PDB file of C-alpha atoms and ligand atoms in Angstrom:
ATOM      1  CA  UNK A  49       2.501  19.513  28.969  1.00  0.00           C
ATOM      2  CA  UNK A  50       1.840  17.227  25.989  1.00  0.00           C
ATOM      3  CA  UNK A  51       5.034  16.563  24.051  1.00  0.00           C
ATOM      4  CA  UNK A  52       5.524  14.367  20.990  1.00  0.00           C
ATOM      5  CA  UNK A  53       8.706  12.975  19.499  1.00  0.00           C
ATOM      6  CA  UNK A  54       8.790  12.953  15.674  1.00  0.00           C
ATOM      7  CA  UNK A  55      11.592  10.518  14.837  1.00  0.00           C
ATOM      8  CA  UNK A  56      13.202   9.940  11.452  1.00  0.00           C
ATOM      9  CA  UNK A  57      16.295  10.316   9.320  1.00  0.00           C
ATOM     10  CA  UNK A  58      15.311  13.645   7.707  1.00  0.00           C
ATOM     11  CA  UNK A  59      17.867  13.122   4.935  1.00  0.00           C
ATOM     12  CA  UNK A  60      16.761  15.794   4.099  1.00  0.00           C
ATOM     13  CA  UNK A  61      13.605  17.237   5.690  1.00  0.00           C
ATOM     14  CA  UNK A  62      10.869  17.447   3.013  1.00  0.00           C
ATOM     15  CA  UNK A  63       7.595  19.326   2.651  1.00  0.00           C
ATOM     16  CA  UNK A  64       5.949  16.056   3.750  1.00  0.00           C
ATOM     17  CA  UNK A  65       7.753  16.165   7.114  1.00  0.00           C
ATOM     18  CA  UNK A  66       7.107  19.914   7.307  1.00  0.00           C
ATOM     19  CA  UNK A  67       3.364  19.363   6.909  1.00  0.00           C
ATOM     20  CA  UNK A  68       3.259  16.724   9.672  1.00  0.00           C
ATOM     21  CA  UNK A  69       5.272  18.926  12.069  1.00  0.00           C
ATOM     22  CA  UNK A  70       3.149  22.034  11.406  1.00  0.00           C
ATOM     23  CA  UNK A  71      -0.032  20.076  12.011  1.00  0.00           C
ATOM     24  CA  UNK A  72       1.508  18.361  15.044  1.00  0.00           C
ATOM     25  CA  UNK A  73       2.138  21.760  16.609  1.00  0.00           C
ATOM     26  CA  UNK A  74      -1.625  22.362  16.710  1.00  0.00           C
ATOM     27  CA  UNK A  75      -2.130  19.133  18.686  1.00  0.00           C
ATOM     28  CA  UNK A  76       0.836  19.141  21.068  1.00  0.00           C
ATOM     29  CA  UNK A  77       2.545  21.734  23.269  1.00  0.00           C
ATOM     30  CA  UNK A  78       5.930  20.728  21.893  1.00  0.00           C
ATOM     31  CA  UNK A  79       7.171  18.688  18.927  1.00  0.00           C
ATOM     32  CA  UNK A  80      10.650  17.259  19.318  1.00  0.00           C
ATOM     33  CA  UNK A  81      12.044  16.430  15.901  1.00  0.00           C
ATOM     34  CA  UNK A  82      14.432  13.586  16.662  1.00  0.00           C
ATOM     35  CA  UNK A  83      17.116  12.607  14.171  1.00  0.00           C
ATOM     36  CA  UNK A  84      18.070   8.984  14.751  1.00  0.00           C
ATOM     37  CA  UNK A  85      21.796   8.339  14.596  1.00  0.00           C
ATOM     38  CA  UNK A  86      22.654   5.039  12.935  1.00  0.00           C
ATOM     39  CA  UNK A  87      26.381   4.513  12.389  1.00  0.00           C
ATOM     40  CA  UNK A  88      25.753   1.764   9.815  1.00  0.00           C
ATOM     41  CA  UNK A  89      23.572   3.888   7.546  1.00  0.00           C
ATOM     42  CA  UNK A  90      24.945   6.009   4.699  1.00  0.00           C
ATOM     43  CA  UNK A  91      23.379   9.469   4.505  1.00  0.00           C
ATOM     44  CA  UNK A  92      23.460  12.116   1.783  1.00  0.00           C
ATOM     45  CA  UNK A  93      23.595  14.947   4.335  1.00  0.00           C
ATOM     46  CA  UNK A  94      25.672  14.983   7.513  1.00  0.00           C
ATOM     47  CA  UNK A  95      23.948  15.014  10.880  1.00  0.00           C
ATOM     48  CA  UNK A  96      24.914  18.677  11.291  1.00  0.00           C
ATOM     49  CA  UNK A  97      23.418  19.593   7.904  1.00  0.00           C
ATOM     50  CA  UNK A  98      20.186  17.696   8.567  1.00  0.00           C
ATOM     51  CA  UNK A  99      19.864  19.359  11.948  1.00  0.00           C
ATOM     52  CA  UNK A 100      20.614  22.832  10.558  1.00  0.00           C
ATOM     53  CA  UNK A 101      17.980  22.424   7.798  1.00  0.00           C
ATOM     54  CA  UNK A 102      15.299  21.622  10.383  1.00  0.00           C
ATOM     55  CA  UNK A 103      16.395  24.325  12.846  1.00  0.00           C
ATOM     56  CA  UNK A 104      16.350  26.971  10.123  1.00  0.00           C
ATOM     57  CA  UNK A 105      12.934  25.826   8.886  1.00  0.00           C
ATOM     58  CA  UNK A 106      11.411  26.239  12.347  1.00  0.00           C
ATOM     59  CA  UNK A 107      13.494  29.139  13.660  1.00  0.00           C
ATOM     60  CA  UNK A 108      10.308  31.137  14.296  1.00  0.00           C
ATOM     61  CA  UNK A 109       8.361  28.248  15.808  1.00  0.00           C
ATOM     62  CA  UNK A 110       9.168  28.023  19.519  1.00  0.00           C
ATOM     63  CA  UNK A 111       7.170  24.798  19.951  1.00  0.00           C
ATOM     64  CA  UNK A 112       9.540  22.828  17.689  1.00  0.00           C
ATOM     65  CA  UNK A 113      12.828  21.475  19.067  1.00  0.00           C
ATOM     66  CA  UNK A 114      15.448  19.450  17.190  1.00  0.00           C
ATOM     67  CA  UNK A 115      17.606  16.798  18.824  1.00  0.00           C
ATOM     68  CA  UNK A 116      19.622  13.734  17.833  1.00  0.00           C
ATOM     69  CA  UNK A 117      19.423  10.382  19.576  1.00  0.00           C
ATOM     70  CA  UNK A 118      20.916   6.899  19.507  1.00  0.00           C
ATOM     71  CA  UNK A 119      19.285   3.582  20.325  1.00  0.00           C
ATOM     72  CA  UNK A 120      15.636   2.680  20.679  1.00  0.00           C
ATOM     73  CA  UNK A 121      13.134   5.483  20.171  1.00  0.00           C
ATOM     74  CA  UNK A 122      11.027   4.354  23.158  1.00  0.00           C
ATOM     75  CA  UNK A 123      14.091   4.346  25.431  1.00  0.00           C
ATOM     76  CA  UNK A 124      14.838   7.886  24.399  1.00  0.00           C
ATOM     77  CA  UNK A 125      11.196   8.886  25.012  1.00  0.00           C
ATOM     78  CA  UNK A 126      11.385   7.383  28.507  1.00  0.00           C
ATOM     79  CA  UNK A 127      14.701   9.156  29.199  1.00  0.00           C
ATOM     80  CA  UNK A 128      13.242  12.571  28.427  1.00  0.00           C
ATOM     81  CA  UNK A 129       9.715  11.843  29.693  1.00  0.00           C
ATOM     82  CA  UNK A 130       7.877  12.097  26.361  1.00  0.00           C
ATOM     83  CA  UNK A 131       4.597  10.143  26.150  1.00  0.00           C
ATOM     84  CA  UNK A 132       3.792  10.369  22.447  1.00  0.00           C
ATOM     85  CA  UNK A 133       5.483   9.437  19.192  1.00  0.00           C
ATOM     86  CA  UNK A 134       4.258  11.252  16.080  1.00  0.00           C
ATOM     87  CA  UNK A 135       4.409   9.568  12.676  1.00  0.00           C
ATOM     88  CA  UNK A 136       3.065  10.309   9.212  1.00  0.00           C
ATOM     89  CA  UNK A 137       1.150   7.903   6.989  1.00  0.00           C
ATOM     90  CA  UNK A 138       1.305   8.171   3.218  1.00  0.00           C
ATOM     91  CA  UNK A 139       0.062   4.832   1.919  1.00  0.00           C
ATOM     92  CA  UNK A 140      -0.696   1.191   2.824  1.00  0.00           C
ATOM     93  CA  UNK A 141       3.024   0.347   2.858  1.00  0.00           C
ATOM     94  CA  UNK A 142       3.626   3.028   5.504  1.00  0.00           C
ATOM     95  CA  UNK A 143       0.651   1.701   7.467  1.00  0.00           C
ATOM     96  CA  UNK A 144       1.931  -1.897   7.575  1.00  0.00           C
ATOM     97  CA  UNK A 145       5.450  -0.777   8.509  1.00  0.00           C
ATOM     98  CA  UNK A 146       4.267   1.698  11.133  1.00  0.00           C
ATOM     99  CA  UNK A 147       1.740  -0.735  12.617  1.00  0.00           C
ATOM    100  CA  UNK A 148       4.442  -3.294  13.427  1.00  0.00           C
ATOM    101  CA  UNK A 149       6.700  -0.650  14.948  1.00  0.00           C
ATOM    102  CA  UNK A 150       3.894   0.956  16.982  1.00  0.00           C
ATOM    103  CA  UNK A 151       2.771  -2.420  18.372  1.00  0.00           C
ATOM    104  CA  UNK A 152       6.343  -3.335  19.270  1.00  0.00           C
ATOM    105  CA  UNK A 153       6.901   0.028  20.901  1.00  0.00           C
ATOM    106  CA  UNK A 154       3.760  -0.359  22.966  1.00  0.00           C
ATOM    107  CA  UNK A 155       5.013  -3.739  24.184  1.00  0.00           C
ATOM    108  CA  UNK A 156       8.230  -2.053  25.263  1.00  0.00           C
ATOM    109  CA  UNK A 157       6.852   1.084  26.899  1.00  0.00           C
ATOM    110  CA  UNK A 158       3.568   2.854  27.676  1.00  0.00           C
ATOM    111  CA  UNK A 159       4.045   5.259  24.798  1.00  0.00           C
ATOM    112  CA  UNK A 160       1.226   6.076  22.401  1.00  0.00           C
ATOM    113  CA  UNK A 161       1.983   6.543  18.698  1.00  0.00           C
ATOM    114  CA  UNK A 162      -0.165   9.181  17.029  1.00  0.00           C
ATOM    115  CA  UNK A 163      -0.513   9.088  13.247  1.00  0.00           C
ATOM    116  CA  UNK A 164      -1.342  11.972  10.973  1.00  0.00           C
ATOM    117  CA  UNK A 165      -2.482  11.244   7.450  1.00  0.00           C
ATOM    118  CA  UNK A 166      -0.343  12.953   4.839  1.00  0.00           C
ATOM    119  CA  UNK A 167      -1.851  15.993   3.122  1.00  0.00           C
ATOM    120  CA  UNK A 168      -3.042  15.460  -0.445  1.00  0.00           C
ATOM    121  CA  UNK A 169      -0.434  17.783  -1.946  1.00  0.00           C
ATOM    122  CA  UNK A 170       2.572  16.259  -0.158  1.00  0.00           C
ATOM    123  CA  UNK A 171       1.528  12.604  -0.106  1.00  0.00           C
ATOM    124  CA  UNK A 172       3.965  11.562  -2.862  1.00  0.00           C
ATOM    125  CA  UNK A 173       7.030  13.192  -1.312  1.00  0.00           C
ATOM    126  CA  UNK A 174       9.706  10.924   0.177  1.00  0.00           C
ATOM    127  CA  UNK A 175      13.291  11.692   1.210  1.00  0.00           C
ATOM    128  CA  UNK A 176      14.742   8.928  -0.969  1.00  0.00           C
ATOM    129  CA  UNK A 177      13.071  10.386  -4.070  1.00  0.00           C
ATOM    130  CA  UNK A 178      14.291  13.873  -3.131  1.00  0.00           C
ATOM    131  CA  UNK A 179      17.852  12.465  -2.847  1.00  0.00           C
ATOM    132  CA  UNK A 180      17.515  10.919  -6.314  1.00  0.00           C
ATOM    133  CA  UNK A 181      16.373  14.244  -7.771  1.00  0.00           C
ATOM    134  CA  UNK A 182      19.323  16.025  -6.099  1.00  0.00           C
ATOM    135  CA  UNK A 183      21.835  13.409  -7.308  1.00  0.00           C
ATOM    136  CA  UNK A 184      20.585  13.832 -10.858  1.00  0.00           C
ATOM    137  CA  UNK A 185      20.578  17.642 -10.757  1.00  0.00           C
ATOM    138  CA  UNK A 186      16.790  17.967 -10.885  1.00  0.00           C
ATOM    139  CA  UNK A 187      14.797  20.805  -9.318  1.00  0.00           C
ATOM    140  CA  UNK A 188      14.375  19.527  -5.779  1.00  0.00           C
ATOM    141  CA  UNK A 189      13.336  22.952  -4.416  1.00  0.00           C
ATOM    142  CA  UNK A 190       9.622  22.258  -4.882  1.00  0.00           C
ATOM    143  CA  UNK A 191       9.867  19.231  -2.585  1.00  0.00           C
ATOM    144  CA  UNK A 192      11.688  20.664   0.433  1.00  0.00           C
ATOM    145  CA  UNK A 193      11.465  23.722   2.725  1.00  0.00           C
ATOM    146  CA  UNK A 194      13.446  26.801   1.593  1.00  0.00           C
ATOM    147  CA  UNK A 195      16.121  26.101   4.195  1.00  0.00           C
ATOM    148  CA  UNK A 196      17.236  22.971   2.320  1.00  0.00           C
ATOM    149  CA  UNK A 197      19.709  24.019  -0.319  1.00  0.00           C
ATOM    150  CA  UNK A 198      22.564  22.021  -1.804  1.00  0.00           C
ATOM    151  CA  UNK A 199      25.715  24.053  -2.213  1.00  0.00           C
TER     152      UNK A 199
HETATM  153  P1  ADP B1367      12.616   6.949   7.888  1.00  0.00           P
HETATM  154  O1  ADP B1367      13.977   7.415   8.180  1.00  0.00           O
HETATM  155  O2  ADP B1367      12.011   6.031   8.905  1.00  0.00           O
HETATM  156  O3  ADP B1367      12.396   6.550   6.475  1.00  0.00           O
HETATM  157  P2  ADP B1367      11.718   9.552   7.398  1.00  0.00           P
HETATM  158  O4  ADP B1367      12.777  10.362   8.000  1.00  0.00           O
HETATM  159  O5  ADP B1367      11.646   9.543   5.917  1.00  0.00           O
HETATM  160  O6  ADP B1367      11.673   8.163   8.074  1.00  0.00           O
HETATM  161  O7  ADP B1367      10.282  10.038   7.902  1.00  0.00           O
HETATM  162  C1  ADP B1367       9.947  10.187   9.231  1.00  0.00           C
HETATM  163  C2  ADP B1367       8.423  10.239   9.345  1.00  0.00           C
HETATM  164  O8  ADP B1367       7.912  11.161   8.418  1.00  0.00           O
HETATM  165  C3  ADP B1367       7.723   8.926   9.047  1.00  0.00           C
HETATM  166  O9  ADP B1367       6.636   8.787   9.946  1.00  0.00           O
HETATM  167  C4  ADP B1367       7.185   9.098   7.663  1.00  0.00           C
HETATM  168  O10 ADP B1367       6.013   8.333   7.438  1.00  0.00           O
HETATM  169  C5  ADP B1367       6.859  10.567   7.695  1.00  0.00           C
HETATM  170  N1  ADP B1367       6.799  11.115   6.353  1.00  0.00           N
HETATM  171  C6  ADP B1367       7.789  11.176   5.441  1.00  0.00           C
HETATM  172  N2  ADP B1367       7.351  11.755   4.293  1.00  0.00           N
HETATM  173  C7  ADP B1367       6.039  12.058   4.500  1.00  0.00           C
HETATM  174  C8  ADP B1367       5.000  12.645   3.689  1.00  0.00           C
HETATM  175  N3  ADP B1367       5.230  13.040   2.443  1.00  0.00           N
HETATM  176  N4  ADP B1367       3.758  12.787   4.238  1.00  0.00           N
HETATM  177  C9  ADP B1367       3.533  12.374   5.507  1.00  0.00           C
HETATM  178  N5  ADP B1367       4.462  11.805   6.308  1.00  0.00           N
HETATM  179  C10 ADP B1367       5.687  11.649   5.812  1.00  0.00           C
END
């Protein structure tokens, strides 16, 4: 069974993440959306909220699982026996950042990182911009799945 871990902060999940996960499902038997827990980072949404948004989004997609993890992504992959990491690429900045991480990860473990190029209509979407829109009372609903609602 081919399983891929899709790690990130998902603060919150956006239509950009959604697109990568939906396309990942066609390539892998299971996509494990993995929310990294970093005690030093300040988030807009709690871990429970971020998890609930993703679970609700994929409630009818049995190939998508949501988990949280601490520590190195490759260590977690080894722990649960996952051989692939899935990442999205939006632009050259993402490429440079992801390249360094993927090379480092491959030094640490025999885990292959698979990249999917962002779709044209979601390429500009980023969680930090979504958070800015939310903070300033803008209409964020066009940028995120329907399950993400600020109450
Ligand atoms: P981080 O916490 O590392 O910033 P995110 O949680 O924002 O990561 O994103 C996790 C993954 O989703 C990354 O591989 C990132 O490139 C990808 N991603 C985020 N937004 C998009 C998008 N609009 N199109 C394609 N991939 C995206």
